[in-house]
Amino acid sequence: MSLPIVHYNDPVLRRKGDKITSFDAALARLAADMVDTMHDAGGIGLAAQQIGRAIQLCVVDLRAAEIDFTWELDGAKPPLELFMPMTLVNPVIKIDPDTDDYIVEEGCLSFPQIRGDVVRPDGITVTYQDERGVPHTLRCNGLLARCIQHEVDHLNGILFIDRMEKKIRAKIDADIKALAKATRDAAKKTNA
Ligand code: ZN
């Protein structure tokens, strides 16, 4: 079931997610709904804050993307189809010590039509649990690592506009302000 997506500058997007300790049917259902929401919106990742919940849960699916990245999941290299869509619970990222930073234009489902260049490190190792609580270690780079960094930022209340250089951010500042106003106005209507 697809859920409504929260837009900037809803306050929940700035809340750090609480750690998840209960791996029950409700969590599995929420993760499945988030996957539906991500697919319906044409996204490759979605964090719980984006559906209005401040908890450490995000989903990622890169099966439709160009495979310009490598991965090693729990020491093996399973086909993407076997582990995507992925549910990451309580993820923690470690940047590879000798990896390079690079720039890619990113978008975000909470910022419709707004895009901008973001610098991020390439190679990461992320430890997380799946929706059943089983721990995993994923080493990856390229778009997969970038997508996971973007989503884990959401889980900590950090948005991609925070990571843009000043001059990049300045170019889209008017669009960001207009979006914040539209979100505010929509909330007023709901509360009225
Ligand atoms: Zn996002």
mmCIF file of C-alpha atoms in Angstrom, residues 29-178:
data_model
loop_
_atom_site.group_PDB
_atom_site.id
_atom_site.type_symbol
_atom_site.label_atom_id
_atom_site.label_comp_id
_atom_site.label_asym_id
_atom_site.label_seq_id
_atom_site.Cartn_x
_atom_site.Cartn_y
_atom_site.Cartn_z
ATOM 1 C CA ARG A 29 4.255 -4.273 6.900
ATOM 2 C CA LEU A 30 5.646 -0.738 7.178
ATOM 3 C CA ALA A 31 8.776 -1.733 5.213
ATOM 4 C CA ALA A 32 6.588 -3.333 2.505
ATOM 5 C CA ASP A 33 4.423 -0.183 2.325
ATOM 6 C CA MET A 34 7.557 1.955 2.024
ATOM 7 C CA VAL A 35 8.760 -0.207 -0.876
ATOM 8 C CA ASP A 36 5.356 0.248 -2.586
ATOM 9 C CA THR A 37 5.552 4.009 -1.962
ATOM 10 C CA MET A 38 9.083 4.219 -3.386
ATOM 11 C CA HIS A 39 8.124 2.208 -6.483
ATOM 12 C CA ASP A 40 4.918 4.212 -7.104
ATOM 13 C CA ALA A 41 6.910 7.462 -6.844
ATOM 14 C CA GLY A 42 9.633 6.199 -9.182
ATOM 15 C CA GLY A 43 12.351 6.536 -6.523
ATOM 16 C CA ILE A 44 15.399 4.372 -5.748
ATOM 17 C CA GLY A 45 15.344 4.977 -1.983
ATOM 18 C CA LEU A 46 12.968 6.117 0.757
ATOM 19 C CA ALA A 47 13.501 6.871 4.444
ATOM 20 C CA ALA A 48 10.899 6.572 7.225
ATOM 21 C CA GLN A 49 10.917 10.351 7.840
ATOM 22 C CA GLN A 50 9.621 10.761 4.275
ATOM 23 C CA ILE A 51 6.407 8.975 5.217
ATOM 24 C CA GLY A 52 6.192 10.863 8.517
ATOM 25 C CA ARG A 53 7.923 8.427 10.906
ATOM 26 C CA ALA A 54 11.134 9.302 12.769
ATOM 27 C CA ILE A 55 12.611 5.787 13.079
ATOM 28 C CA GLN A 56 15.801 4.112 11.798
ATOM 29 C CA LEU A 57 14.312 2.455 8.714
ATOM 30 C CA CYS A 58 14.892 2.982 5.006
ATOM 31 C CA VAL A 59 14.380 1.027 1.790
ATOM 32 C CA VAL A 60 16.471 0.921 -1.399
ATOM 33 C CA ASP A 61 15.898 -0.672 -4.813
ATOM 34 C CA LEU A 62 18.390 -0.204 -7.630
ATOM 35 C CA ARG A 63 17.312 -3.069 -9.878
ATOM 36 C CA ALA A 64 16.106 -0.607 -12.532
ATOM 37 C CA ALA A 65 19.238 1.566 -12.339
ATOM 38 C CA GLU A 66 22.377 1.442 -14.428
ATOM 39 C CA ILE A 67 24.705 -0.965 -12.644
ATOM 40 C CA ASP A 68 27.818 1.216 -12.313
ATOM 41 C CA PHE A 69 28.638 -0.043 -8.830
ATOM 42 C CA THR A 70 30.056 -3.060 -7.044
ATOM 43 C CA TRP A 71 28.902 -4.715 -3.835
ATOM 44 C CA GLU A 72 29.789 -7.396 -1.359
ATOM 45 C CA LEU A 73 27.002 -8.515 0.979
ATOM 46 C CA ASP A 74 28.042 -10.571 4.011
ATOM 47 C CA GLY A 75 31.229 -11.539 2.187
ATOM 48 C CA ALA A 76 29.474 -12.767 -1.007
ATOM 49 C CA LYS A 77 28.311 -11.174 -4.273
ATOM 50 C CA PRO A 78 24.677 -12.218 -4.667
ATOM 51 C CA PRO A 79 22.731 -10.976 -7.728
ATOM 52 C CA LEU A 80 20.842 -7.729 -7.000
ATOM 53 C CA GLU A 81 17.528 -9.548 -7.576
ATOM 54 C CA LEU A 82 18.230 -11.696 -4.499
ATOM 55 C CA PHE A 83 18.525 -8.826 -2.001
ATOM 56 C CA MET A 84 16.534 -5.966 -3.541
ATOM 57 C CA PRO A 85 14.353 -4.242 -2.613
ATOM 58 C CA MET A 86 16.473 -3.894 0.544
ATOM 59 C CA THR A 87 15.190 -2.902 3.970
ATOM 60 C CA LEU A 88 17.865 -1.306 6.162
ATOM 61 C CA VAL A 89 17.076 -1.078 9.873
ATOM 62 C CA ASN A 90 19.403 0.817 12.244
ATOM 63 C CA PRO A 91 22.044 1.338 9.518
ATOM 64 C CA VAL A 92 25.490 2.669 10.398
ATOM 65 C CA ILE A 93 27.881 3.842 7.654
ATOM 66 C CA LYS A 94 31.648 3.738 7.699
ATOM 67 C CA ILE A 95 33.415 5.591 4.884
ATOM 68 C CA ASP A 96 36.229 3.573 3.280
ATOM 69 C CA PRO A 97 39.445 5.253 4.471
ATOM 70 C CA ASP A 98 41.113 5.645 1.044
ATOM 71 C CA THR A 99 38.049 6.354 -1.106
ATOM 72 C CA ASP A 100 37.599 9.494 -3.238
ATOM 73 C CA ASP A 101 34.825 12.092 -3.109
ATOM 74 C CA TYR A 102 32.867 12.772 -6.280
ATOM 75 C CA ILE A 103 29.942 14.917 -7.448
ATOM 76 C CA VAL A 104 26.575 13.698 -8.721
ATOM 77 C CA GLU A 105 23.331 15.571 -9.247
ATOM 78 C CA GLU A 106 20.825 14.181 -6.730
ATOM 79 C CA GLY A 107 17.076 14.435 -6.355
ATOM 80 C CA CYS A 108 14.803 13.566 -3.427
ATOM 81 C CA LEU A 109 11.162 12.445 -3.250
ATOM 82 C CA SER A 110 10.591 15.075 -0.531
ATOM 83 C CA PHE A 111 11.792 17.792 -2.969
ATOM 84 C CA PRO A 112 9.737 17.277 -6.155
ATOM 85 C CA GLN A 113 11.446 18.710 -9.265
ATOM 86 C CA ILE A 114 14.395 20.051 -7.272
ATOM 87 C CA ARG A 115 17.861 18.690 -8.080
ATOM 88 C CA GLY A 116 21.403 19.713 -7.252
ATOM 89 C CA ASP A 117 25.029 18.535 -7.185
ATOM 90 C CA VAL A 118 26.149 16.804 -4.006
ATOM 91 C CA VAL A 119 29.696 15.725 -3.132
ATOM 92 C CA ARG A 120 29.946 12.408 -1.301
ATOM 93 C CA PRO A 121 32.595 9.761 -0.737
ATOM 94 C CA ASP A 122 32.437 6.780 -3.106
ATOM 95 C CA GLY A 123 33.155 3.633 -1.106
ATOM 96 C CA ILE A 124 31.356 2.733 2.123
ATOM 97 C CA THR A 125 30.624 -0.173 4.419
ATOM 98 C CA VAL A 126 27.162 -0.177 5.982
ATOM 99 C CA THR A 127 26.087 -2.444 8.821
ATOM 100 C CA TYR A 128 22.348 -2.844 9.351
ATOM 101 C CA GLN A 129 19.598 -5.289 10.226
ATOM 102 C CA ASP A 130 16.924 -6.516 7.851
ATOM 103 C CA GLU A 131 13.200 -6.415 8.727
ATOM 104 C CA ARG A 132 13.564 -9.692 10.651
ATOM 105 C CA GLY A 133 16.425 -8.313 12.764
ATOM 106 C CA VAL A 134 19.167 -10.312 11.022
ATOM 107 C CA PRO A 135 22.438 -8.317 10.946
ATOM 108 C CA HIS A 136 24.234 -7.685 7.631
ATOM 109 C CA THR A 137 27.363 -5.979 6.349
ATOM 110 C CA LEU A 138 27.314 -4.440 2.865
ATOM 111 C CA ARG A 139 30.427 -3.013 1.249
ATOM 112 C CA CYS A 140 29.620 -0.994 -1.878
ATOM 113 C CA ASN A 141 30.369 2.043 -4.012
ATOM 114 C CA GLY A 142 28.871 4.114 -6.849
ATOM 115 C CA LEU A 143 25.135 4.754 -6.993
ATOM 116 C CA LEU A 144 24.332 2.115 -4.357
ATOM 117 C CA ALA A 145 26.671 3.720 -1.803
ATOM 118 C CA ARG A 146 25.385 7.188 -2.711
ATOM 119 C CA CYS A 147 21.744 6.179 -2.364
ATOM 120 C CA ILE A 148 22.390 4.560 1.037
ATOM 121 C CA GLN A 149 24.269 7.675 2.237
ATOM 122 C CA HIS A 150 21.354 9.894 1.124
ATOM 123 C CA GLU A 151 18.818 7.685 2.964
ATOM 124 C CA VAL A 152 20.888 7.293 6.138
ATOM 125 C CA ASP A 153 21.247 11.099 6.189
ATOM 126 C CA HIS A 154 17.410 11.285 6.243
ATOM 127 C CA LEU A 155 17.375 8.925 9.253
ATOM 128 C CA ASN A 156 19.561 11.474 11.055
ATOM 129 C CA GLY A 157 17.528 14.522 10.014
ATOM 130 C CA ILE A 158 20.055 15.588 7.355
ATOM 131 C CA LEU A 159 18.835 16.599 3.875
ATOM 132 C CA PHE A 160 20.702 16.652 0.558
ATOM 133 C CA ILE A 161 20.381 20.455 0.389
ATOM 134 C CA ASP A 162 22.509 20.597 3.587
ATOM 135 C CA ARG A 163 25.353 18.921 1.705
ATOM 136 C CA MET A 164 25.290 21.200 -1.354
ATOM 137 C CA GLU A 165 27.948 23.825 -1.899
ATOM 138 C CA LYS A 166 26.696 27.370 -1.262
ATOM 139 C CA LYS A 167 26.671 28.359 -4.931
ATOM 140 C CA ILE A 168 24.748 25.227 -5.980
ATOM 141 C CA ARG A 169 22.240 25.736 -3.184
ATOM 142 C CA ALA A 170 21.823 29.445 -4.070
ATOM 143 C CA LYS A 171 20.676 28.506 -7.590
ATOM 144 C CA ILE A 172 17.715 26.505 -6.256
ATOM 145 C CA ASP A 173 17.010 28.615 -3.174
ATOM 146 C CA ALA A 174 13.837 30.188 -4.610
ATOM 147 C CA ASP A 175 12.442 26.743 -5.510
ATOM 148 C CA ILE A 176 13.226 25.443 -2.011
ATOM 149 C CA LYS A 177 11.464 28.421 -0.391
ATOM 150 C CA ALA A 178 8.415 27.989 -2.671
#
